[in-house]
mmCIF file of C-alpha atoms in Angstrom:
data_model
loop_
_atom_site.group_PDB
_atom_site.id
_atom_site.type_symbol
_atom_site.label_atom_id
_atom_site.label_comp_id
_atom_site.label_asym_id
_atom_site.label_seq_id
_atom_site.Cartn_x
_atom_site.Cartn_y
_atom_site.Cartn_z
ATOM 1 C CA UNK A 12 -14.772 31.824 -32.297
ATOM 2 C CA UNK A 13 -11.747 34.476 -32.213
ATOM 3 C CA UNK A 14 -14.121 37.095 -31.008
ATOM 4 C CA UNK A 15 -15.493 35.162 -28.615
ATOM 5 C CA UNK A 16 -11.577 34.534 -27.166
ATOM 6 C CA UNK A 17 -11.321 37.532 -27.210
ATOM 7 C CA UNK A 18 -13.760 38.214 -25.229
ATOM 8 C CA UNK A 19 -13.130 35.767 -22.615
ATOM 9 C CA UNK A 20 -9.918 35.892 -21.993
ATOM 10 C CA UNK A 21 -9.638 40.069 -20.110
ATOM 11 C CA UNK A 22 -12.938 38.635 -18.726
ATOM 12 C CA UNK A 23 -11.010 35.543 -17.070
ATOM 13 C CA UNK A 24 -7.770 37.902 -15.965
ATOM 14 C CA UNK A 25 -10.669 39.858 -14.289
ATOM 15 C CA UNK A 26 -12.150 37.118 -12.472
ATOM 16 C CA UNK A 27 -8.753 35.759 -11.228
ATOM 17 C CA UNK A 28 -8.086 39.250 -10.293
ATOM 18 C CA UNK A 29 -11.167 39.683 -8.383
ATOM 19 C CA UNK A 30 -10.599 35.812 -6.420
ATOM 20 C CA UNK A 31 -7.074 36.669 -5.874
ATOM 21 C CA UNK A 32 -8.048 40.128 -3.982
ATOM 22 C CA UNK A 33 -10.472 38.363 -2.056
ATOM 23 C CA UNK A 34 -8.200 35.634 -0.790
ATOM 24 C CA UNK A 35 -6.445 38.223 0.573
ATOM 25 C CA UNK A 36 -6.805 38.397 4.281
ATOM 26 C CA UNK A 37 -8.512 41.142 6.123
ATOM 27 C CA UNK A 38 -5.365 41.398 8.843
ATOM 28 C CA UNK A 39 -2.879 41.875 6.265
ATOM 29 C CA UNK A 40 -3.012 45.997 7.085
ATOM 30 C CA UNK A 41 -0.371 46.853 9.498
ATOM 31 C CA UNK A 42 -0.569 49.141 12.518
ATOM 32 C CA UNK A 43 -1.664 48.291 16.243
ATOM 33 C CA UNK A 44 -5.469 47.866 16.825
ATOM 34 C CA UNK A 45 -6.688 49.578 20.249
ATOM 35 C CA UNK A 46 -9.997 49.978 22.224
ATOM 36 C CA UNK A 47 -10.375 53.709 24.440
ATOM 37 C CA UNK A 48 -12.864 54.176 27.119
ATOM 38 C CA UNK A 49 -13.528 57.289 28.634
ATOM 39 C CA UNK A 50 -15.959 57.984 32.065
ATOM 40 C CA UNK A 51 -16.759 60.927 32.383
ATOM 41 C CA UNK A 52 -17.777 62.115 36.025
ATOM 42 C CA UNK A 53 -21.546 60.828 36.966
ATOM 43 C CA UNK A 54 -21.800 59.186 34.021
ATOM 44 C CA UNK A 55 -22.356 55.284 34.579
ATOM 45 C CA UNK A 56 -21.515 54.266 30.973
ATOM 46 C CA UNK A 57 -18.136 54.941 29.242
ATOM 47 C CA UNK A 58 -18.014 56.805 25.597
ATOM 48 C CA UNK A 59 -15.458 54.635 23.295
ATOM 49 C CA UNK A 60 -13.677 53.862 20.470
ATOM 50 C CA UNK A 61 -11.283 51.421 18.512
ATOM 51 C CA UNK A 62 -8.882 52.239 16.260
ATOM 52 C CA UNK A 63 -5.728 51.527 14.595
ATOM 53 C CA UNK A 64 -2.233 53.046 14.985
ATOM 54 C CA UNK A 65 -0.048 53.176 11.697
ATOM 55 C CA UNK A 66 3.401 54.885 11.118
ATOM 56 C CA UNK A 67 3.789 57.267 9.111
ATOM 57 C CA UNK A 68 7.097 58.171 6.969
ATOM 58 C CA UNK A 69 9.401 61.251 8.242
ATOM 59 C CA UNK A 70 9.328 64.788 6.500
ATOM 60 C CA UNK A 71 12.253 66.387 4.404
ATOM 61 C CA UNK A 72 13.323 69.396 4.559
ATOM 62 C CA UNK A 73 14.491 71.466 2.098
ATOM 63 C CA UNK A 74 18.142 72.279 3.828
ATOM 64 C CA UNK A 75 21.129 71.531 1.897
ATOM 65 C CA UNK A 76 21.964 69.165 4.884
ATOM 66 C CA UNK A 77 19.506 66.831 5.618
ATOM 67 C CA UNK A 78 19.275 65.484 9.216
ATOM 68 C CA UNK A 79 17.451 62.423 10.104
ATOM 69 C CA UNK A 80 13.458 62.944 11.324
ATOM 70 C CA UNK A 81 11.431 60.298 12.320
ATOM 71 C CA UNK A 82 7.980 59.741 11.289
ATOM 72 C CA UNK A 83 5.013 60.062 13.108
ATOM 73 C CA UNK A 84 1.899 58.010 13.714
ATOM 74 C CA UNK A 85 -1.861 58.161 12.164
ATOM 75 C CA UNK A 86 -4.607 57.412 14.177
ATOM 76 C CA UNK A 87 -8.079 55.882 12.360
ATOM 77 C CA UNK A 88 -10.793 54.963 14.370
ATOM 78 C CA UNK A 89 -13.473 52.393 12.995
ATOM 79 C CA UNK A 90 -16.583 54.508 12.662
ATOM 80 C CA UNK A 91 -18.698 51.190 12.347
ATOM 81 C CA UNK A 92 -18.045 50.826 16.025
ATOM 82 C CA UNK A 93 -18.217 52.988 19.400
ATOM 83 C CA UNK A 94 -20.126 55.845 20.549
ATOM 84 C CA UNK A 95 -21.109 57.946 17.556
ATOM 85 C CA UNK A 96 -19.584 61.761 17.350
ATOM 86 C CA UNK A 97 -16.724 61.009 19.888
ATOM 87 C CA UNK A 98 -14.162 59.878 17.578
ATOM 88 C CA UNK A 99 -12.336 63.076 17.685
ATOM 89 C CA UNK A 100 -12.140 63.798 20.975
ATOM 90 C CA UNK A 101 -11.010 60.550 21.952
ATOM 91 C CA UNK A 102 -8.152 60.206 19.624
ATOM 92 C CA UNK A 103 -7.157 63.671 21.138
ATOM 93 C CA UNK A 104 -6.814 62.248 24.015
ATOM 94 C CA UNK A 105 -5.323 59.081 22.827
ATOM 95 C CA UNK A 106 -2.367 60.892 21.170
ATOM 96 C CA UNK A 107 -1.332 61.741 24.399
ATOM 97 C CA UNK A 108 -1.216 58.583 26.000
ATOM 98 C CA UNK A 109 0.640 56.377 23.663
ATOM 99 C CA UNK A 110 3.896 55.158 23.581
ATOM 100 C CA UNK A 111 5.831 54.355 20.185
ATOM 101 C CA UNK A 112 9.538 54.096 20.772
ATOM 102 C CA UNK A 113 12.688 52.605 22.217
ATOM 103 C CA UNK A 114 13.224 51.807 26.281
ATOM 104 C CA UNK A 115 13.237 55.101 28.090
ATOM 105 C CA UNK A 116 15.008 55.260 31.986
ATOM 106 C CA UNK A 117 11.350 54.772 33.064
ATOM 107 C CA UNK A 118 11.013 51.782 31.684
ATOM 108 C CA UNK A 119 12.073 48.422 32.709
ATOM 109 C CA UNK A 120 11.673 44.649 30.843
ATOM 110 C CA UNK A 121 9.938 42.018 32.874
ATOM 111 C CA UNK A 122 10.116 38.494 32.665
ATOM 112 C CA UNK A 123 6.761 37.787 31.201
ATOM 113 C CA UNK A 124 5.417 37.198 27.749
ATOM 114 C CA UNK A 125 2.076 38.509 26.326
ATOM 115 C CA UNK A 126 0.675 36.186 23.742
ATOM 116 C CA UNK A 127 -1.422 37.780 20.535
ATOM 117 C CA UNK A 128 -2.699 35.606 17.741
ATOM 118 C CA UNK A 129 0.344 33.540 16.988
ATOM 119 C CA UNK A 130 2.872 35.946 18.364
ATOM 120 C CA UNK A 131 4.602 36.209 22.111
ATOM 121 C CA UNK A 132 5.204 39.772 22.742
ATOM 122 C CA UNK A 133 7.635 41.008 25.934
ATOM 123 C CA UNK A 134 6.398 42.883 28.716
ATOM 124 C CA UNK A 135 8.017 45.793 30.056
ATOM 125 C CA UNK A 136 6.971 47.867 32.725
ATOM 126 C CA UNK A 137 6.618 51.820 33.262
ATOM 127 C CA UNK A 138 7.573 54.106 36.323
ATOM 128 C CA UNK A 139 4.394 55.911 37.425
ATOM 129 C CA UNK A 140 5.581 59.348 38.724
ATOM 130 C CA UNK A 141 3.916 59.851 42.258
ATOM 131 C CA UNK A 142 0.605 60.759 42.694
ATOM 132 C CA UNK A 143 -0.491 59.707 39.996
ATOM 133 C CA UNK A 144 -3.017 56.789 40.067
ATOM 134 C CA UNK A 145 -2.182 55.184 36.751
ATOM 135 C CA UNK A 146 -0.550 51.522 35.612
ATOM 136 C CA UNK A 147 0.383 50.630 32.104
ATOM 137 C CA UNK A 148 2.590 48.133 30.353
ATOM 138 C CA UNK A 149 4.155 47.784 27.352
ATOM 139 C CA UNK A 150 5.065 45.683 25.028
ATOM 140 C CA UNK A 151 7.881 44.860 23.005
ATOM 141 C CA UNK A 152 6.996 44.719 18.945
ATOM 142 C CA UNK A 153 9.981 44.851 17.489
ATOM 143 C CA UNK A 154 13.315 44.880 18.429
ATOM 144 C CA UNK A 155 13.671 47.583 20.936
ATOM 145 C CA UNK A 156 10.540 48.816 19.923
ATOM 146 C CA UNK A 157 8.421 49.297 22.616
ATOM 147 C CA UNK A 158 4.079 50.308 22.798
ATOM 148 C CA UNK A 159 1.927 50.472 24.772
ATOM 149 C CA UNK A 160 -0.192 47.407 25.565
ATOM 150 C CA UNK A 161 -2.645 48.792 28.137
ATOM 151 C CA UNK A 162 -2.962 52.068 30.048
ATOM 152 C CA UNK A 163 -5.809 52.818 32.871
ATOM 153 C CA UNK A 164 -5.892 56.049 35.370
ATOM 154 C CA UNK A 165 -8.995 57.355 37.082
ATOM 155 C CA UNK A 166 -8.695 61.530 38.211
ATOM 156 C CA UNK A 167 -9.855 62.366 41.682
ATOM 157 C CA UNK A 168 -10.789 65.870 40.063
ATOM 158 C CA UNK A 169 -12.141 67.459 36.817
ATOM 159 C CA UNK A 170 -14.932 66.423 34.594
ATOM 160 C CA UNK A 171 -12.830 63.047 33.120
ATOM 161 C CA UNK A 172 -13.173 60.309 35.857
ATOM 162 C CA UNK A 173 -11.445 57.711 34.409
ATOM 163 C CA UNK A 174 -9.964 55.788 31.117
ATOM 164 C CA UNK A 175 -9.266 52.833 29.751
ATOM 165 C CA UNK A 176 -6.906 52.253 26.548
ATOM 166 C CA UNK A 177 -6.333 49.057 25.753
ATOM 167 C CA UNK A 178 -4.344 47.381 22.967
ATOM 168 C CA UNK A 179 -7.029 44.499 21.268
ATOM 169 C CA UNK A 180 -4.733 42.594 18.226
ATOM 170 C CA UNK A 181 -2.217 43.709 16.239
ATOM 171 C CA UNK A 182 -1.386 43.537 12.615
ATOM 172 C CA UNK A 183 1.552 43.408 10.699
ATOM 173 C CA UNK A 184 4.048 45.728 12.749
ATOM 174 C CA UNK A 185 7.149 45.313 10.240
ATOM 175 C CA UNK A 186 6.513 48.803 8.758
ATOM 176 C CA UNK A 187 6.174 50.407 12.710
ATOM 177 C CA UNK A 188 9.062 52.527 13.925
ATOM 178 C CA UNK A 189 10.089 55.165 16.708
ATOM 179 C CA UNK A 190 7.682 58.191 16.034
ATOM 180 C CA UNK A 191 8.761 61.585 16.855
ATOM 181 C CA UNK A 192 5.893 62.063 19.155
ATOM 182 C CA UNK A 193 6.813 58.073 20.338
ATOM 183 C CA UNK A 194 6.477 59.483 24.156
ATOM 184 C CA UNK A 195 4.129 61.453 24.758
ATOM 185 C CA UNK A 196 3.039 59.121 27.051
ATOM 186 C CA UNK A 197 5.696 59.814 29.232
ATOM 187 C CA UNK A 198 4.839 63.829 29.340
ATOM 188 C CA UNK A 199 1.372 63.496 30.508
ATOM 189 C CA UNK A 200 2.518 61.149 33.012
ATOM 190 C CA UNK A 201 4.919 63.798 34.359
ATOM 191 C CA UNK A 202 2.266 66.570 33.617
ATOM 192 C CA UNK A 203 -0.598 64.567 35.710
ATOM 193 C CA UNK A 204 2.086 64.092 38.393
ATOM 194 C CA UNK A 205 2.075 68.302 38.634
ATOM 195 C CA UNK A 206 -1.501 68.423 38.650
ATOM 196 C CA UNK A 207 -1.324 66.086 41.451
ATOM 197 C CA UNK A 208 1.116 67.796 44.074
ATOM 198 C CA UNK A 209 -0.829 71.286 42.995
ATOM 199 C CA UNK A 210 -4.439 69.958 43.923
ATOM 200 C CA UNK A 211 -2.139 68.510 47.264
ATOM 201 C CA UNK A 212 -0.874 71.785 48.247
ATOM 202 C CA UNK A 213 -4.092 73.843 47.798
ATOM 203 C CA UNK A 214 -5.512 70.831 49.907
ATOM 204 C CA UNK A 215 -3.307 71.370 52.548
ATOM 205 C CA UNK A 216 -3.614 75.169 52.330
ATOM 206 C CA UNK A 217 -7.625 74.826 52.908
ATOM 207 C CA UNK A 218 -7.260 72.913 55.591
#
């Protein structure tokens, strides 16, 4: 009988172990779940991708004095999902259009709430530079911390004809904070608003 307890009883700790891990639920990751589309020109069918947006914790350095750094982000796509072999280059291109970080001058709240799962979220809007035939909003995940919620621009020229990145649920975000790249979003805005007035000027100079 004593061998048998003692059998039983790492056996039991394991199978309360097991039911406890399995009553966890599958949200409980954090991060900021998104869904990319990308058309490229002639093609009638978009190449895609979801994936998730964590934080990630800042660097030290190995000065005497150490300034503050803010993290960064890590993009994983879901590989289950999506067209295979284009995870890479999508989340290339995804870098560059998100937004992790506080209001900017270009942005703006608006008096509208975005509802995900249990949570109201607050809009805020983003200045499009000229030219550039974008819209996006953002939303408010924190306090003062703003992402993006849903970006879409089609190009009049090159071999990308349009995108699509949408924000699709969202996790725990209590862990998410400003990343050091948090704007990027805001420098291909400004860099698609230069490719704009230089494809205008040859235009004109054709003509």
């Amino acid at each position: 009988m004593a061998l048998w307890k003692a059998r039983w009883f790492p056996l039991r700790r394991l199978i309360v172990l097991s039911w406890l891990l399995l009553s966890v639920p599958l949200c409980a990751q954090e991060g900021l779940l998104y869904r990319m589309q990308l058309w490229m020109r002639g093609e009638p069918q978009p190449v895609e991708t979801r994936f998730r947006l964590q934080s990630t914790a800042g660097t030290r350095s190995h000065n005497k004095v150490q300034k503050p750094r803010m993290g960064g982000w890590r993009l994983e796509a879901d590989r289950t999902q999506g067209t295979p072999y284009s995870q890479v280059m999508l989340l290339g291109r995804a870098e560059r259009l998100l937004y992790l970080a506080g209001p900017s001058p270009q942005t703006r709240p608006e008096p509208i709430l975005l509802r995900f799962g249990t949570r109201s979220l607050p809009v805020w809007s983003l200045e499009i530079p000229r030219g550039v035939h974008a819209s996006t909003v953002l939303v408010e995940i924190g306090p003062k911390l703003l992402a993006l919620c849903d970006f879409s621009a089609r190009f009049e020229h090159g071999d990308v004809a349009r995108i699509e990145l949408h924000l699709e649920g969202l996790d725990s975000t209590a862990r998410l904070a400003p990343a050091e790249a948090g704007t990027s979003l805001l420098s291909t805005l400004q860099s698609l608003a230069r490719e704009a007035q230089q494809g205008a000027e040859t235009s004109v100079t054709v003509r």
